[in-house]
């Protein structure tokens, strides 16, 4: 019996069609290769593997061990790391493991605030990281909307954290990791960097690599790295034991070996020269899009971008982020509403949207396509309630995207 479950398959088909027909500009999303998809659906989905290679709790591990070792080797080689753990189910558990490896509940931590571009797991009050630890949040400078490293140092010297946890969800500028290491050293803290968003850019050489400077580096594997949904952690050898113990048995049970198989494929793809081109193209596309939006009267937080994403301040167009995101989706441009630093507006209706170029770059769009996208975006922002504008834009987007194949072969 090999009957298709039509009820589910119809939903999958509709999602496939939706993804192909819109500009997917949520910076954390991408398009995996056919081989990554195949590995996710491989027989490894059937197998349990609690533990680590040669130290498992169930029998039948010969292929799991080979796979996990290969994946860790590829990760260490790509990033220049001493140790890799590839078992994290995703970014939040990876961050949880980093804290568990380096500090105890109640210890002081410093992380980047949410409106400054940090993530919930960097010490936000309602997250485990803000509950279990004594969390202090550092913010970007009010004028530059960038990290001011002297301010960070002064803040850390006062707080004296056990861990300085710096990473990004919506911070568009390259971090100075050497300076962050110095700050951590000056106040006796461990340095953890979360490169979930930029991991693929790091591998491509289009963004600085924190591995030489950080005690632990966490990431998700499905954003610019273009692998399966999952997490990965790199660390210095001295933290390897504590980190592995934090992931298993500290947080998780059996790793998802099909996810690890898909990650191994993605890391193999990331080692190819074409991945370098892809990474640099993402950044070129983002920089050009930011310029084009500025030329059309919008303001980009911090004045621009060094990576794949930007937060756009919409106040000049008299529209809030949520209204804009809903209108843009109707027009075939999918993004998310986002707070700007020190946002005067409430979180459900913040002043900005966040845009990113990874998915559209994977589809093959180049800098010269950005003015057209900027025109569409601004057209919608200036008439978010005009159904004719939204329908007309959606039709143009759909037609335009027919020229760019949705899948890729790594
Ligand atoms: N949800 C991710 C993002 O969109 O940035 C962060 O976890």
Short mmCIF file of C-alpha atoms and ligand atoms in Angstrom, two decimals:
data_model
loop_
_atom_site.label_atom_id
_atom_site.label_comp_id
_atom_site.label_asym_id
_atom_site.label_seq_id
_atom_site.Cartn_x
_atom_site.Cartn_y
_atom_site.Cartn_z
CA UNK A 1 0.00 0.00 0.00
CA UNK A 2 1.64 3.19 -1.11
CA UNK A 3 -1.34 5.48 -1.14
CA UNK A 4 -0.70 9.19 -0.77
CA UNK A 5 -2.45 10.86 2.17
CA UNK A 6 -4.20 13.42 0.00
CA UNK A 7 -5.32 15.57 2.89
CA UNK A 8 -1.71 16.22 3.94
CA UNK A 9 -0.22 16.14 0.45
CA UNK A 10 -2.59 18.88 -0.72
CA UNK A 11 -1.31 21.15 2.04
CA UNK A 12 2.31 20.33 1.14
CA UNK A 13 1.57 21.07 -2.53
CA UNK A 14 0.00 24.40 -1.66
CA UNK A 15 3.01 25.36 0.47
CA UNK A 16 5.40 24.40 -2.36
CA UNK A 17 3.38 26.58 -4.72
CA UNK A 18 3.31 29.47 -2.21
CA UNK A 19 7.06 29.36 -1.64
CA UNK A 20 7.74 29.47 -5.36
CA UNK A 21 5.42 32.33 -6.16
CA UNK A 22 6.48 34.92 -3.57
CA UNK A 23 9.62 36.85 -2.70
CA UNK A 24 10.67 35.18 0.55
CA UNK A 25 12.53 37.92 2.41
CA UNK A 26 12.48 36.69 6.01
CA UNK A 27 16.25 36.69 6.63
CA UNK A 28 16.24 33.46 8.64
CA UNK A 29 14.70 31.45 5.79
CA UNK A 30 16.35 29.78 2.83
CA UNK A 31 15.90 26.96 0.31
CA UNK A 32 17.72 23.67 0.92
CA UNK A 33 19.11 21.53 -1.88
CA UNK A 34 17.42 18.40 -3.17
CA UNK A 35 20.14 16.31 -1.48
CA UNK A 36 19.56 17.93 1.90
CA UNK A 37 15.84 17.18 1.53
CA UNK A 38 16.58 13.57 0.58
CA UNK A 39 18.84 13.05 3.62
CA UNK A 40 16.11 14.45 5.89
CA UNK A 41 13.78 11.78 4.53
CA UNK A 42 16.40 9.00 4.71
CA UNK A 43 16.29 5.83 6.84
CA UNK A 44 18.19 7.60 9.64
CA UNK A 45 14.79 8.93 10.68
CA UNK A 46 14.11 5.42 12.04
CA UNK A 47 17.10 5.17 14.38
CA UNK A 48 17.75 6.14 18.00
CA UNK A 49 21.28 7.12 19.02
CA UNK A 50 21.43 8.49 22.59
CA UNK A 51 25.01 9.27 23.49
CA UNK A 52 28.01 10.02 21.29
CA UNK A 53 30.06 7.89 18.83
CA UNK A 54 31.30 4.74 20.58
CA UNK A 55 29.46 5.79 23.77
CA UNK A 56 25.85 5.00 22.91
CA UNK A 57 23.07 3.54 24.98
CA UNK A 58 21.43 1.45 22.23
CA UNK A 59 22.92 -1.10 19.85
CA UNK A 60 23.00 -0.82 16.06
CA UNK A 61 25.13 2.32 15.92
CA UNK A 62 27.81 1.52 13.33
CA UNK A 63 26.40 3.91 10.73
CA UNK A 64 25.26 6.54 13.21
CA UNK A 65 28.79 6.73 14.58
CA UNK A 66 30.33 7.10 11.13
CA UNK A 67 27.81 9.77 10.20
CA UNK A 68 28.18 11.84 13.35
CA UNK A 69 31.98 11.70 13.21
CA UNK A 70 31.99 12.78 9.56
CA UNK A 71 29.61 15.67 10.29
CA UNK A 72 31.72 16.89 13.22
CA UNK A 73 34.90 16.68 11.12
CA UNK A 74 33.30 18.69 8.32
CA UNK A 75 32.07 21.32 10.79
CA UNK A 76 35.49 21.70 12.46
CA UNK A 77 37.26 21.95 9.10
CA UNK A 78 34.87 24.56 7.67
CA UNK A 79 34.94 26.87 10.68
CA UNK A 80 38.47 26.10 11.95
CA UNK A 81 37.09 24.81 15.26
CA UNK A 82 38.60 22.45 17.81
CA UNK A 83 35.37 20.66 18.71
CA UNK A 84 31.86 20.39 17.26
CA UNK A 85 28.60 19.13 18.67
CA UNK A 86 26.01 18.57 15.94
CA UNK A 87 23.17 17.15 18.05
CA UNK A 88 21.26 20.30 19.05
CA UNK A 89 17.69 20.21 17.85
CA UNK A 90 17.86 23.91 17.06
CA UNK A 91 19.30 27.29 18.05
CA UNK A 92 17.57 27.78 21.40
CA UNK A 93 18.70 24.39 22.81
CA UNK A 94 22.18 25.11 21.44
CA UNK A 95 22.25 28.38 23.39
CA UNK A 96 20.89 26.65 26.47
CA UNK A 97 23.75 24.14 26.24
CA UNK A 98 26.32 26.94 26.01
CA UNK A 99 25.05 28.51 29.24
CA UNK A 100 24.90 25.13 30.97
CA UNK A 101 28.48 24.35 29.97
CA UNK A 102 29.87 27.63 31.31
CA UNK A 103 27.76 28.77 34.25
CA UNK A 104 25.27 27.87 36.95
CA UNK A 105 21.68 29.09 37.45
CA UNK A 106 21.78 32.43 39.22
CA UNK A 107 25.09 33.47 37.66
CA UNK A 108 25.27 36.88 36.00
CA UNK A 109 25.15 37.05 32.20
CA UNK A 110 25.26 39.92 29.73
CA UNK A 111 23.49 39.63 26.36
CA UNK A 112 22.36 41.90 23.56
CA UNK A 113 18.82 43.27 24.03
CA UNK A 114 16.00 42.18 21.73
CA UNK A 115 15.31 45.62 20.22
CA UNK A 116 19.04 46.06 19.66
CA UNK A 117 19.08 42.96 17.48
CA UNK A 118 19.69 40.16 20.00
CA UNK A 119 17.66 36.98 20.42
CA UNK A 120 15.25 35.86 23.17
CA UNK A 121 17.88 33.39 24.39
CA UNK A 122 20.41 36.16 24.96
CA UNK A 123 18.84 36.98 28.32
CA UNK A 124 15.33 38.25 27.54
CA UNK A 125 13.25 38.25 30.73
CA UNK A 126 10.49 35.85 29.64
CA UNK A 127 12.98 33.34 28.20
CA UNK A 128 14.81 30.65 30.22
CA UNK A 129 17.98 32.72 29.79
CA UNK A 130 16.41 35.66 31.61
CA UNK A 131 14.76 33.45 34.22
CA UNK A 132 17.49 31.03 35.20
CA UNK A 133 20.34 33.52 35.16
CA UNK A 134 20.77 37.04 36.48
CA UNK A 135 20.48 38.67 33.10
CA UNK A 136 21.71 42.14 32.18
CA UNK A 137 21.09 43.43 28.69
CA UNK A 138 23.40 45.71 26.79
CA UNK A 139 21.87 47.89 24.06
CA UNK A 140 23.18 49.50 20.88
CA UNK A 141 24.17 53.16 21.02
CA UNK A 142 21.09 55.38 20.66
CA UNK A 143 22.67 57.59 17.97
CA UNK A 144 24.58 55.10 15.84
CA UNK A 145 22.29 52.11 16.49
CA UNK A 146 25.50 50.04 16.54
CA UNK A 147 27.36 48.37 19.38
CA UNK A 148 29.66 50.88 21.00
CA UNK A 149 32.44 48.66 22.31
CA UNK A 150 33.59 51.16 24.93
CA UNK A 151 30.03 51.22 26.29
CA UNK A 152 29.91 47.41 26.26
CA UNK A 153 33.20 47.27 28.15
CA UNK A 154 32.05 49.79 30.77
CA UNK A 155 28.77 47.88 31.17
CA UNK A 156 30.55 44.53 31.58
CA UNK A 157 33.07 45.95 34.04
CA UNK A 158 30.17 47.09 36.20
CA UNK A 159 28.08 43.92 35.92
CA UNK A 160 31.02 41.45 36.00
CA UNK A 161 29.18 38.67 34.15
CA UNK A 162 30.27 35.06 34.04
CA UNK A 163 29.27 34.96 30.37
CA UNK A 164 29.16 37.63 27.69
CA UNK A 165 26.68 36.28 25.13
CA UNK A 166 26.65 38.19 21.86
CA UNK A 167 24.70 37.25 18.81
CA UNK A 168 22.17 38.54 16.40
CA UNK A 169 18.68 38.16 15.08
CA UNK A 170 18.30 41.59 13.59
CA UNK A 171 21.64 43.37 14.04
CA UNK A 172 22.91 44.20 10.58
CA UNK A 173 26.51 45.15 11.35
CA UNK A 174 29.59 42.95 11.54
CA UNK A 175 30.75 42.34 15.11
CA UNK A 176 34.32 43.04 16.13
CA UNK A 177 34.94 39.65 17.71
CA UNK A 178 38.54 40.44 18.67
CA UNK A 179 37.31 43.43 20.67
CA UNK A 180 34.56 41.36 22.30
CA UNK A 181 37.21 38.82 23.37
CA UNK A 182 39.24 41.62 24.88
CA UNK A 183 36.19 42.90 26.78
CA UNK A 184 35.41 39.41 28.07
CA UNK A 185 39.02 38.99 29.20
CA UNK A 186 39.07 42.40 30.92
CA UNK A 187 36.06 41.46 33.05
CA UNK A 188 36.84 37.77 33.55
CA UNK A 189 33.94 36.47 31.46
CA UNK A 190 33.55 33.66 28.97
CA UNK A 191 32.61 34.80 25.47
CA UNK A 192 29.80 33.04 23.61
CA UNK A 193 28.81 34.17 20.13
CA UNK A 194 25.59 33.12 18.42
CA UNK A 195 26.09 33.21 14.66
CA UNK A 196 22.78 31.55 13.73
CA UNK A 197 22.01 34.17 11.11
CA UNK A 198 25.43 34.62 9.58
CA UNK A 199 26.97 31.11 9.77
CA UNK A 200 26.83 30.66 5.99
CA UNK A 201 28.38 34.09 5.44
CA UNK A 202 31.21 33.16 7.83
CA UNK A 203 31.94 30.00 5.85
CA UNK A 204 31.84 31.98 2.61
CA UNK A 205 34.31 34.54 4.01
CA UNK A 206 31.71 37.28 3.71
CA UNK A 207 31.48 37.94 7.47
CA UNK A 208 34.09 37.70 10.29
CA UNK A 209 34.64 34.32 11.92
CA UNK A 210 34.32 34.38 15.73
CA UNK A 211 35.81 30.90 16.24
CA UNK A 212 39.36 32.12 17.01
CA UNK A 213 37.99 34.43 19.72
CA UNK A 214 35.00 32.80 21.39
CA UNK A 215 34.89 30.08 24.02
CA UNK A 216 31.73 28.72 22.42
CA UNK A 217 30.04 29.51 19.10
CA UNK A 218 26.42 28.48 18.57
CA UNK A 219 24.34 28.52 15.43
CA UNK A 220 21.31 27.21 13.67
CA UNK A 221 22.01 25.30 10.49
CA UNK A 222 19.07 26.36 8.33
CA UNK A 223 19.58 30.07 7.79
CA UNK A 224 22.43 31.35 5.60
CA UNK A 225 24.20 27.99 6.12
CA UNK A 226 21.38 26.51 4.01
CA UNK A 227 21.08 23.17 5.80
CA UNK A 228 18.26 21.38 7.60
CA UNK A 229 16.47 22.99 10.54
CA UNK A 230 18.78 22.30 13.47
CA UNK A 231 21.53 23.58 15.71
CA UNK A 232 25.28 23.20 15.93
CA UNK A 233 27.84 24.22 18.54
CA UNK A 234 31.60 24.75 18.19
CA UNK A 235 33.95 25.21 21.10
CA UNK A 236 37.49 25.19 22.37
CA UNK A 237 38.69 21.76 23.43
CA UNK A 238 38.72 22.78 27.10
CA UNK A 239 34.90 23.13 27.03
CA UNK A 240 34.18 20.03 24.91
CA UNK A 241 33.30 17.67 27.75
CA UNK A 242 31.05 20.12 29.58
CA UNK A 243 29.34 21.13 26.35
CA UNK A 244 28.65 17.58 25.20
CA UNK A 245 27.30 16.73 28.63
CA UNK A 246 25.04 19.78 28.53
CA UNK A 247 23.50 18.72 25.19
CA UNK A 248 23.15 15.06 26.21
CA UNK A 249 22.01 14.11 28.80
CA UNK A 250 21.64 17.70 30.08
CA UNK A 251 18.98 18.91 27.68
CA UNK A 252 18.15 16.34 25.04
CA UNK A 253 17.59 12.64 24.51
CA UNK A 254 18.27 10.96 21.19
CA UNK A 255 19.70 13.14 18.42
CA UNK A 256 17.78 13.37 15.16
CA UNK A 257 20.17 11.43 12.96
CA UNK A 258 18.31 12.27 9.74
CA UNK A 259 18.86 15.95 10.59
CA UNK A 260 22.56 15.21 11.15
CA UNK A 261 22.76 13.39 7.78
CA UNK A 262 21.24 16.43 6.10
CA UNK A 263 23.66 18.72 7.95
CA UNK A 264 26.61 16.65 6.69
CA UNK A 265 25.34 17.16 3.15
CA UNK A 266 24.88 20.90 3.69
CA UNK A 267 28.40 21.23 5.13
CA UNK A 268 29.74 19.40 2.09
CA UNK A 269 27.92 21.88 -0.14
CA UNK A 270 29.24 24.78 1.90
CA UNK A 271 32.81 23.63 1.23
CA UNK A 272 32.37 24.13 -2.53
CA UNK A 273 33.64 27.28 -4.29
CA UNK A 274 30.08 28.08 -5.45
CA UNK A 275 29.09 28.58 -1.79
CA UNK A 276 31.60 31.44 -1.50
CA UNK A 277 29.97 33.15 -4.46
CA UNK A 278 26.52 32.60 -2.96
CA UNK A 279 27.60 34.08 0.40
CA UNK A 280 29.15 37.18 -1.15
CA UNK A 281 26.15 37.62 -3.45
CA UNK A 282 23.78 37.60 -0.45
CA UNK A 283 25.69 40.52 1.06
CA UNK A 284 25.89 42.43 -2.25
CA UNK A 285 22.15 41.99 -2.74
CA UNK A 286 21.38 43.22 0.77
CA UNK A 287 23.66 46.26 0.43
CA UNK A 288 22.08 47.22 -2.89
CA UNK A 289 18.55 46.74 -1.61
CA UNK A 290 19.32 48.92 1.42
CA UNK A 291 20.69 51.67 -0.88
CA UNK A 292 17.66 51.50 -3.15
CA UNK A 293 15.25 51.75 -0.21
CA UNK A 294 17.14 54.77 1.14
CA UNK A 295 16.92 56.44 -2.28
CA UNK A 296 13.15 55.97 -2.06
CA UNK A 297 12.88 57.79 1.29
CA UNK A 298 13.26 55.01 3.84
CA UNK A 299 15.72 54.80 6.71
CA UNK A 300 17.76 51.68 7.41
CA UNK A 301 18.59 51.09 11.07
CA UNK A 302 22.30 51.87 11.69
CA UNK A 303 22.50 53.37 8.20
CA UNK A 304 22.96 50.13 6.28
CA UNK A 305 24.05 46.51 6.45
CA UNK A 306 27.21 44.38 6.44
CA UNK A 307 25.34 41.11 6.12
CA UNK A 308 22.19 39.52 4.72
CA UNK A 309 19.59 41.52 6.60
CA UNK A 310 18.37 45.00 7.40
CA UNK A 311 15.73 46.56 9.62
CA UNK A 312 13.79 49.26 7.81
CA UNK A 313 12.34 52.17 9.79
CA UNK A 314 8.95 52.86 8.19
CA UNK A 315 7.94 55.99 10.06
CA UNK A 316 8.64 58.24 7.07
CA UNK A 317 5.88 56.38 5.20
CA UNK A 318 3.38 56.64 8.08
CA UNK A 319 2.80 52.93 8.29
CA UNK A 320 3.59 50.60 11.18
CA UNK A 321 5.54 47.37 10.78
CA UNK A 322 2.65 44.99 11.22
CA UNK A 323 0.34 46.77 8.76
CA UNK A 324 3.24 46.86 6.30
CA UNK A 325 4.11 43.18 6.71
CA UNK A 326 0.46 42.16 6.14
CA UNK A 327 0.14 44.38 3.06
CA UNK A 328 3.47 43.16 1.66
CA UNK A 329 2.40 39.54 2.06
CA UNK A 330 -0.75 40.29 0.06
CA UNK A 331 1.56 41.75 -2.58
CA UNK A 332 3.74 38.61 -2.73
CA UNK A 333 6.61 39.90 -0.56
CA UNK A 334 6.96 37.97 2.69
CA UNK A 335 8.86 39.55 5.59
CA UNK A 336 8.30 40.14 9.31
CA UNK A 337 7.48 43.17 11.41
CA UNK A 338 10.33 44.17 13.69
CA UNK A 339 11.10 46.68 16.41
CA UNK A 340 13.74 49.30 15.78
CA UNK A 341 16.20 50.20 18.59
CA UNK A 342 14.48 52.29 21.29
CA UNK A 343 11.22 51.85 19.39
CA UNK A 344 8.59 54.38 20.51
CA UNK A 345 5.84 52.05 19.28
CA UNK A 346 4.53 48.86 20.96
CA UNK A 347 5.98 45.42 20.09
CA UNK A 348 2.83 44.23 18.28
CA UNK A 349 2.87 47.33 16.05
CA UNK A 350 6.53 48.30 15.92
CA UNK A 351 8.11 50.86 13.61
CA UNK A 352 9.98 48.50 11.32
CA UNK A 353 10.17 45.48 9.11
CA UNK A 354 13.11 43.11 8.74
CA UNK A 355 14.22 42.10 5.25
CA UNK A 356 16.82 39.58 4.14
CA UNK A 357 18.30 38.28 0.93
CA UNK A 358 19.32 34.61 1.49
CA UNK A 359 16.32 32.90 -0.18
CA UNK A 360 16.19 35.25 -3.14
CA UNK A 361 19.94 34.86 -3.63
CA UNK A 362 19.62 31.07 -3.64
CA UNK A 363 17.00 31.54 -6.37
CA UNK A 364 19.57 33.43 -8.42
CA UNK A 365 18.57 37.08 -7.98
CA UNK A 366 21.42 39.59 -8.34
CA UNK A 367 22.05 43.26 -7.40
CA UNK A 368 20.39 44.47 -10.58
CA UNK A 369 17.12 42.92 -9.47
CA UNK A 370 17.08 44.96 -6.25
CA UNK A 371 15.75 48.29 -7.66
CA UNK A 372 12.67 46.48 -8.93
CA UNK A 373 12.09 44.90 -5.51
CA UNK A 374 12.58 48.29 -3.82
CA UNK A 375 9.97 49.79 -6.16
CA UNK A 376 7.48 47.07 -5.27
CA UNK A 377 8.11 47.42 -1.53
CA UNK A 378 7.80 51.19 -1.52
CA UNK A 379 4.71 51.07 -3.74
CA UNK A 380 3.03 48.84 -1.16
CA UNK A 381 4.19 50.93 1.83
CA UNK A 382 2.66 54.02 0.22
CA UNK A 383 -0.68 52.31 -0.44
CA UNK A 384 -1.07 49.45 2.04
CA UNK A 385 -4.88 49.55 1.81
CA UNK A 386 -5.14 49.73 -1.96
CA UNK A 387 -6.18 46.23 -3.05
CA UNK A 388 -5.49 47.02 -6.70
CA UNK A 389 -1.87 47.94 -5.91
CA UNK A 390 -1.41 44.80 -3.82
CA UNK A 391 -2.95 42.49 -6.45
CA UNK A 392 -1.01 44.09 -9.26
CA UNK A 393 2.28 43.80 -7.36
CA UNK A 394 1.60 40.16 -6.45
CA UNK A 395 0.96 39.37 -10.13
CA UNK A 396 4.18 41.10 -11.20
CA UNK A 397 6.19 39.29 -8.52
CA UNK A 398 4.76 35.91 -9.53
CA UNK A 399 5.54 36.55 -13.20
CA UNK A 400 9.06 37.80 -12.44
CA UNK A 401 9.88 34.75 -10.29
CA UNK A 402 9.03 32.36 -13.11
CA UNK A 403 12.48 33.24 -14.42
CA UNK A 404 14.20 31.88 -11.28
CA UNK A 405 14.07 28.15 -10.54
CA UNK A 406 13.00 27.43 -6.97
CA UNK A 407 15.11 24.36 -6.21
CA UNK A 408 18.88 23.98 -6.44
CA UNK A 409 21.31 21.08 -6.50
CA UNK A 410 23.84 22.32 -3.97
N1 LIG B 1 13.31 32.95 14.42
C1 LIG B 1 14.66 33.34 14.09
C2 LIG B 1 14.69 34.53 13.22
O1 LIG B 1 13.79 34.68 12.41
O2 LIG B 1 15.61 35.33 13.31
C3 LIG B 1 15.49 33.52 15.28
O3 LIG B 1 15.42 32.38 16.05
#
